[in-house]
Every structure is written in C-alpha cells, then in structure tokens.
CSV table of C-alpha atoms in Angstrom, one decimal:
chain,number,residue,atom,x,y,z
A,1,MET,CA,9.1,-14.8,-17.9
A,2,THR,CA,9.9,-12.6,-14.8
A,3,SER,CA,7.0,-12.3,-12.2
A,4,ALA,CA,5.6,-8.8,-11.4
A,5,LEU,CA,5.9,-9.9,-7.6
A,6,SER,CA,8.2,-12.5,-6.2
A,7,ILE,CA,7.9,-12.9,-2.5
A,8,ARG,CA,10.5,-15.6,-0.9
A,9,GLN,CA,10.4,-16.2,2.6
A,10,LEU,CA,8.6,-13.4,3.9
A,11,LYS,CA,8.1,-12.8,7.7
A,12,LYS,CA,7.3,-9.9,9.8
A,13,ASN,CA,7.5,-10.2,13.6
A,14,PHE,CA,5.9,-7.6,16.1
A,15,GLY,CA,8.1,-8.6,19.3
A,16,PRO,CA,7.5,-12.0,20.1
A,17,ALA,CA,4.0,-12.1,17.9
A,18,GLU,CA,4.6,-13.6,14.2
A,19,VAL,CA,2.0,-11.9,11.7
A,20,ILE,CA,3.5,-12.9,8.7
A,21,ARG,CA,5.3,-16.5,8.6
A,22,GLY,CA,7.1,-17.2,5.6
A,23,VAL,CA,5.5,-16.2,3.1
A,24,ASP,CA,6.4,-17.8,-0.8
A,25,LEU,CA,4.3,-16.3,-3.6
A,26,GLU,CA,4.5,-15.7,-7.4
A,27,VAL,CA,2.4,-12.8,-8.9
A,28,GLU,CA,2.6,-13.1,-12.6
A,29,LYS,CA,2.7,-10.3,-14.8
A,30,GLY,CA,-0.9,-9.1,-16.1
A,31,GLU,CA,-3.3,-11.2,-13.5
A,32,ILE,CA,-5.4,-10.3,-11.1
A,33,HIS,CA,-4.5,-11.8,-7.8
A,34,ALA,CA,-6.5,-11.6,-5.1
A,35,VAL,CA,-5.6,-12.5,-1.3
A,36,ILE,CA,-8.4,-13.5,1.3
A,37,GLY,CA,-8.3,-14.8,4.7
A,38,PRO,CA,-10.4,-14.5,7.8
A,39,ASN,CA,-10.2,-11.7,10.1
A,40,GLY,CA,-6.6,-11.5,11.5
A,41,ALA,CA,-4.7,-13.4,9.2
A,42,GLY,CA,-2.3,-10.7,8.3
A,43,LYS,CA,-3.8,-9.2,5.1
A,44,SER,CA,-3.2,-5.5,5.7
A,45,THR,CA,0.2,-6.7,7.3
A,46,PHE,CA,1.3,-8.5,3.9
A,47,PHE,CA,0.3,-5.3,2.0
A,48,ASN,CA,1.9,-2.9,4.2
A,49,LEU,CA,5.3,-5.3,3.4
A,50,LEU,CA,4.7,-4.9,-0.1
A,51,SER,CA,4.1,-1.4,-0.4
A,52,GLY,CA,6.8,-0.7,2.1
A,53,ALA,CA,5.1,0.8,4.7
A,54,PHE,CA,6.6,-1.5,7.0
A,55,ALA,CA,9.9,-3.1,6.6
A,56,PRO,CA,10.3,-7.4,6.6
A,57,SER,CA,11.8,-9.0,9.6
A,58,SER,CA,13.2,-11.2,6.9
A,59,GLY,CA,12.8,-12.6,3.3
A,60,GLU,CA,12.7,-10.8,-0.2
A,61,ILE,CA,10.2,-8.8,-2.5
A,62,HIS,CA,11.2,-8.9,-5.8
A,63,LEU,CA,9.0,-6.2,-8.3
A,64,ASN,CA,9.9,-7.2,-11.7
A,65,GLY,CA,13.2,-8.3,-10.9
A,66,GLU,CA,14.4,-6.1,-8.8
A,67,ARG,CA,14.2,-6.2,-4.9
A,68,ILE,CA,12.3,-3.9,-2.8
A,69,ASP,CA,12.2,-5.0,0.5
A,70,GLY,CA,13.4,-2.5,3.2
A,71,LEU,CA,12.7,0.5,0.6
A,72,GLY,CA,10.1,3.2,1.6
A,73,PRO,CA,6.8,3.7,0.1
A,74,ASP,CA,8.2,6.4,-2.3
A,75,LYS,CA,11.0,4.5,-3.6
A,76,ILE,CA,8.6,1.5,-4.1
A,77,GLN,CA,6.2,3.7,-6.0
A,78,GLN,CA,8.9,5.2,-8.3
A,79,ARG,CA,9.8,1.5,-9.1
A,80,GLY,CA,6.4,0.8,-10.3
A,81,LEU,CA,4.1,-0.1,-7.2
A,82,SER,CA,1.5,1.8,-5.6
A,83,ARG,CA,-1.7,0.7,-3.0
A,84,SER,CA,-5.0,1.8,-2.0
A,85,PHE,CA,-6.1,1.8,1.6
A,86,GLN,CA,-9.3,0.3,3.3
A,87,VAL,CA,-10.4,3.9,4.3
A,88,SER,CA,-10.8,7.0,1.3
A,89,ASN,CA,-7.6,8.5,1.2
A,90,VAL,CA,-8.2,11.4,-0.5
A,91,PHE,CA,-7.4,15.3,0.0
A,92,VAL,CA,-10.9,16.4,1.4
A,93,ASN,CA,-10.9,19.9,0.5
A,94,LEU,CA,-9.3,19.9,-3.2
A,95,SER,CA,-11.7,19.4,-5.7
A,96,VAL,CA,-11.7,15.8,-7.8
A,97,PHE,CA,-9.3,17.2,-10.7
A,98,GLU,CA,-6.7,18.7,-8.0
A,99,ASN,CA,-6.6,15.4,-6.4
A,100,LEU,CA,-5.9,13.3,-9.5
A,101,ARG,CA,-3.5,16.1,-10.3
A,102,CYS,CA,-1.2,16.0,-7.1
A,103,ALA,CA,-1.1,12.2,-7.8
A,104,CYS,CA,-0.1,12.8,-11.2
A,105,PHE,CA,3.3,15.1,-10.1
A,106,LYS,CA,5.5,12.3,-9.6
A,107,SER,CA,5.5,10.4,-12.6
A,108,ALA,CA,5.7,13.7,-14.2
A,109,HIS,CA,8.9,14.4,-12.8
A,110,ALA,CA,7.6,17.8,-12.5
A,111,GLY,CA,8.3,18.2,-8.4
A,112,TYR,CA,6.7,20.4,-6.1
A,113,VAL,CA,8.1,23.6,-7.2
A,114,PHE,CA,6.5,26.6,-5.4
A,115,TRP,CA,7.1,29.1,-8.0
A,116,ARG,CA,5.8,27.0,-11.0
A,117,ALA,CA,1.6,27.2,-11.8
A,118,ALA,CA,0.4,23.7,-11.8
A,119,ASP,CA,-2.1,24.6,-14.6
A,120,GLY,CA,1.3,25.2,-16.9
A,121,ILE,CA,2.4,21.8,-16.5
A,122,LYS,CA,0.9,20.1,-19.7
A,123,ARG,CA,1.8,16.5,-18.9
A,124,VAL,CA,0.1,16.5,-15.5
A,125,ASN,CA,-2.8,18.2,-16.6
A,126,GLN,CA,-3.3,15.7,-19.9
A,127,ARG,CA,-2.6,12.6,-17.3
A,128,ALA,CA,-5.4,13.9,-14.6
A,129,GLU,CA,-7.7,14.3,-17.8
A,130,GLN,CA,-7.2,10.9,-18.8
A,131,VAL,CA,-7.6,9.3,-15.5
A,132,LEU,CA,-11.0,11.6,-15.0
A,133,GLU,CA,-12.2,9.7,-18.0
A,134,MET,CA,-11.3,6.4,-17.1
A,135,ILE,CA,-12.8,6.7,-13.4
A,136,GLY,CA,-16.1,8.1,-15.0
A,137,LEU,CA,-16.2,10.9,-12.6
A,138,GLN,CA,-16.2,13.7,-15.1
A,139,ALA,CA,-19.6,15.5,-13.8
A,140,LEU,CA,-18.0,15.9,-10.5
A,141,ARG,CA,-14.6,17.2,-11.8
A,142,ASP,CA,-14.8,20.2,-9.9
A,143,ALA,CA,-16.5,18.9,-6.8
A,144,PRO,CA,-14.5,18.9,-3.8
A,145,ALA,CA,-13.7,15.3,-3.0
A,146,GLY,CA,-15.0,15.0,0.7
A,147,ALA,CA,-18.8,16.1,-0.6
A,148,LEU,CA,-18.2,13.1,-3.0
A,149,PRO,CA,-20.6,10.0,-2.4
A,150,TYR,CA,-18.6,7.0,-0.9
A,151,ALA,CA,-18.4,4.9,-3.9
A,152,SER,CA,-17.3,8.1,-5.9
A,153,GLN,CA,-14.4,8.4,-3.1
A,154,ARG,CA,-13.2,5.0,-3.7
A,155,ALA,CA,-12.9,5.5,-7.3
A,156,LEU,CA,-11.2,8.6,-7.1
A,157,GLU,CA,-8.8,6.8,-4.7
A,158,ILE,CA,-8.3,4.1,-7.3
A,159,GLY,CA,-7.7,6.8,-9.7
A,160,MET,CA,-5.1,8.5,-8.0
A,161,THR,CA,-3.5,5.4,-7.1
A,162,ILE,CA,-2.9,4.5,-11.0
A,163,ALA,CA,-2.2,8.2,-11.7
A,164,CYS,CA,1.3,7.8,-11.1
A,165,GLU,CA,1.5,5.3,-14.1
A,166,VAL,CA,2.5,2.4,-12.3
A,167,ASP,CA,2.5,-1.1,-13.5
A,168,VAL,CA,1.6,-3.0,-10.5
A,169,VAL,CA,-1.5,-2.1,-8.3
A,170,LEU,CA,-2.3,-3.1,-4.8
A,171,LEU,CA,-6.2,-2.3,-3.8
A,172,ASP,CA,-7.4,-3.1,0.0
A,173,GLU,CA,-11.0,-3.9,-0.1
A,174,PRO,CA,-12.1,-1.8,-3.1
A,175,THR,CA,-15.7,-2.5,-2.7
A,176,ALA,CA,-15.9,-2.7,1.4
A,177,GLY,CA,-19.3,-0.8,2.1
A,178,MET,CA,-20.7,-0.4,-1.1
A,179,SER,CA,-24.4,-1.9,-2.5
A,180,ASN,CA,-24.5,-4.0,-5.0
A,181,SER,CA,-25.1,-1.3,-7.8
A,182,GLU,CA,-21.8,0.6,-6.4
A,183,THR,CA,-20.0,-2.8,-6.5
A,184,SER,CA,-21.1,-3.5,-10.1
A,185,GLN,CA,-19.4,0.1,-11.0
A,186,ALA,CA,-16.4,-0.8,-9.0
A,187,ILE,CA,-15.7,-4.5,-10.8
A,188,ALA,CA,-16.2,-2.6,-13.8
A,189,LEU,CA,-13.6,0.0,-13.1
A,190,ILE,CA,-11.3,-2.6,-11.5
A,191,ARG,CA,-11.1,-4.7,-14.8
A,192,GLN,CA,-10.2,-1.7,-16.7
A,193,VAL,CA,-7.3,-0.7,-14.4
A,194,ALA,CA,-6.3,-4.3,-14.7
A,195,SER,CA,-6.2,-4.5,-18.3
A,196,GLU,CA,-2.8,-2.8,-18.6
A,197,ARG,CA,-1.7,-3.5,-15.3
A,198,THR,CA,-1.2,-6.2,-12.4
A,199,LEU,CA,-3.3,-6.2,-9.9
A,200,MET,CA,-3.8,-7.7,-6.3
A,201,ILE,CA,-6.6,-7.4,-4.0
A,202,VAL,CA,-7.7,-8.1,-0.6
A,203,GLU,CA,-11.4,-8.3,-0.6
A,204,HIS,CA,-14.0,-10.0,1.7
A,205,ASP,CA,-16.8,-10.3,-0.7
A,206,MET,CA,-16.2,-13.4,-2.1
A,207,GLY,CA,-18.8,-12.6,-5.5
A,208,VAL,CA,-16.4,-10.0,-6.0
A,209,VAL,CA,-13.2,-12.3,-5.4
A,210,PHE,CA,-14.4,-15.3,-7.5
A,211,GLU,CA,-15.8,-12.6,-10.3
A,212,LEU,CA,-12.8,-11.0,-10.7
A,213,ALA,CA,-9.5,-13.2,-9.6
A,214,ASP,CA,-7.4,-15.2,-12.6
A,215,ARG,CA,-5.5,-16.6,-9.3
A,216,ILE,CA,-6.3,-16.6,-5.5
A,217,SER,CA,-4.3,-16.9,-2.5
A,218,VAL,CA,-5.4,-17.9,0.8
A,219,LEU,CA,-3.6,-16.3,4.0
A,220,VAL,CA,-4.6,-18.2,7.3
A,221,TYR,CA,-2.5,-17.0,10.3
A,222,GLY,CA,0.2,-15.3,8.1
A,223,GLU,CA,0.3,-18.2,6.2
A,224,VAL,CA,-0.4,-18.7,2.3
A,225,VAL,CA,-2.4,-22.3,3.0
A,226,ALA,CA,-3.8,-22.5,-0.9
A,227,THR,CA,-3.2,-20.8,-4.3
A,228,GLY,CA,-4.9,-21.5,-7.8
A,229,THR,CA,-7.7,-20.9,-9.9
A,230,PRO,CA,-11.0,-19.6,-8.5
A,231,GLU,CA,-12.3,-23.2,-9.4
A,232,GLN,CA,-9.4,-24.5,-7.4
A,233,ILE,CA,-10.0,-22.6,-4.5
A,234,ARG,CA,-13.6,-23.1,-4.1
A,235,ASN,CA,-12.9,-27.1,-4.2
A,236,ASP,CA,-10.1,-27.3,-1.9
A,237,ALA,CA,-11.2,-28.6,1.4
A,238,ARG,CA,-8.2,-27.0,3.6
A,239,VAL,CA,-9.3,-23.7,2.5
A,240,LYS,CA,-13.2,-24.6,3.1
A,241,GLU,CA,-11.9,-25.7,6.6
A,242,ALA,CA,-9.9,-22.4,7.0
A,243,TYR,CA,-12.1,-20.0,5.8
A,244,LEU,CA,-14.6,-20.3,3.2
A,245,GLY,CA,-17.3,-22.7,4.7
A,246,GLU,CA,-20.7,-22.2,3.3
A,247,GLU,CA,-19.7,-19.6,1.1
A,248,ALA,CA,-17.8,-22.1,-1.0
A,249,ALA,CA,-20.9,-24.0,-1.7
C-alpha cells in the first residue's frame, strides 16, 4: 500500500547550519500523525519542506507515490497537500464565506477571471457552504474575518486549508493560544477533518497530541529519534530524556 507521504533522507541546510538532518518517515493514508519536539528542533522547517515553501538541500518527498520535493506550494496543493500556519492567515477584510470561497476557486478550476461574477460559480459556492457548515461558523457567515474571536479565526483557517479538496493536510499548532473549551472544540473539528483525510500536525500541547494522534514522531535537532503509537512514545526513554520529561508521567 502506498503511503500518503514518504520522506527519504530529507535534509535542509541554511549555510553551514544543518536544520533537517536526514529524516526518513512514512505517513500512512488516513492516519493522524503528530510531530513533536523541543523549540528549535526544526518542526516548522520540516513543514515548510513538505509544503514547498522551502526546497530541500537533498532527499526525496513522495505524495501518494508521486515525487514532489522541489515543487512550489501551488503545484504541491494541486497534487493534494495543503497546510495551515501557526499564525492565523485569513483575509481580514473579507467575510467568513468570502474567505472560504476564495479558497475553493482552485479546486473548482474556476480561476480568477475578472469578468465572471463569483456568485455565478455554482460549484465554488456549494463547496464554500459545505465547508462553512463543517467548521460550524454558519452564524458568522457574513462577519469580517478580522472581527472573529481567535478560535473562530483558527477554525476558518482550517476550513480554508481543506476547502481546496486535498487529501493530505498539515496543521501547524492548531490549538496554540486557545482556552480549554476552545481546545476541545478544535479537537472535535480536527477529528472531523481527519475522517476523510491524512493529517500531520505539529503541536506543543501534549494533551492534544496524545488524544488525537494515531502515531507520533519526535524531532530533535533535525532528526527523528522515535516514531510510534502514543503509548510507545510515552514510554520511550529516549523521548523522555530528549523532550517529554515530566509531561510523560
């Protein structure tokens, strides 16, 4: 069976600094795979490599069996992978629905044709309505995105990430800055998103990681030191020493 993501000897150098140092990883189709590690471990750089923001120094990335390393973000998204970011990345002056509709254009192959009214593109509007319901923001449909509470902005960004109908989604710290109740809502949304997709998440909240993840990879100084189920990671002596510490207790 082909993995959703197959990563082989992936490296990234910035000048003499080795940030990603030969990562090998298989992400299975349909799983929620968490990447954890201390600050400075290279997690954001790793996601930037997978999504095309950075080109690898060497190594290979395969998405559903197709090699994508070195492609730009747009090309990678067209092949089925999209990502969210640590900081909310929405169009603050557009409404919630308009943000979702913008994200739907590529998947509908509608393009940005200036003489065509967006309201007339049926498939785009239908998909935007579908995602709006999925993320639970129907009541805020016409509200400016910039006026939303922080947790709602994060939910909108997740909606924009999945609106283009990709099958692999990277979520970068999806619950950062949330209260306990907001985190619970985010977990429910992530589970719903994952029901039809493969998810990779970078997350610092170990409660969220151990609740959501099917498998966890631990990245330390640019290297994966362990991959396994939450229970295997919780009991791994190398992980406790490198990262989890008392949180594993």
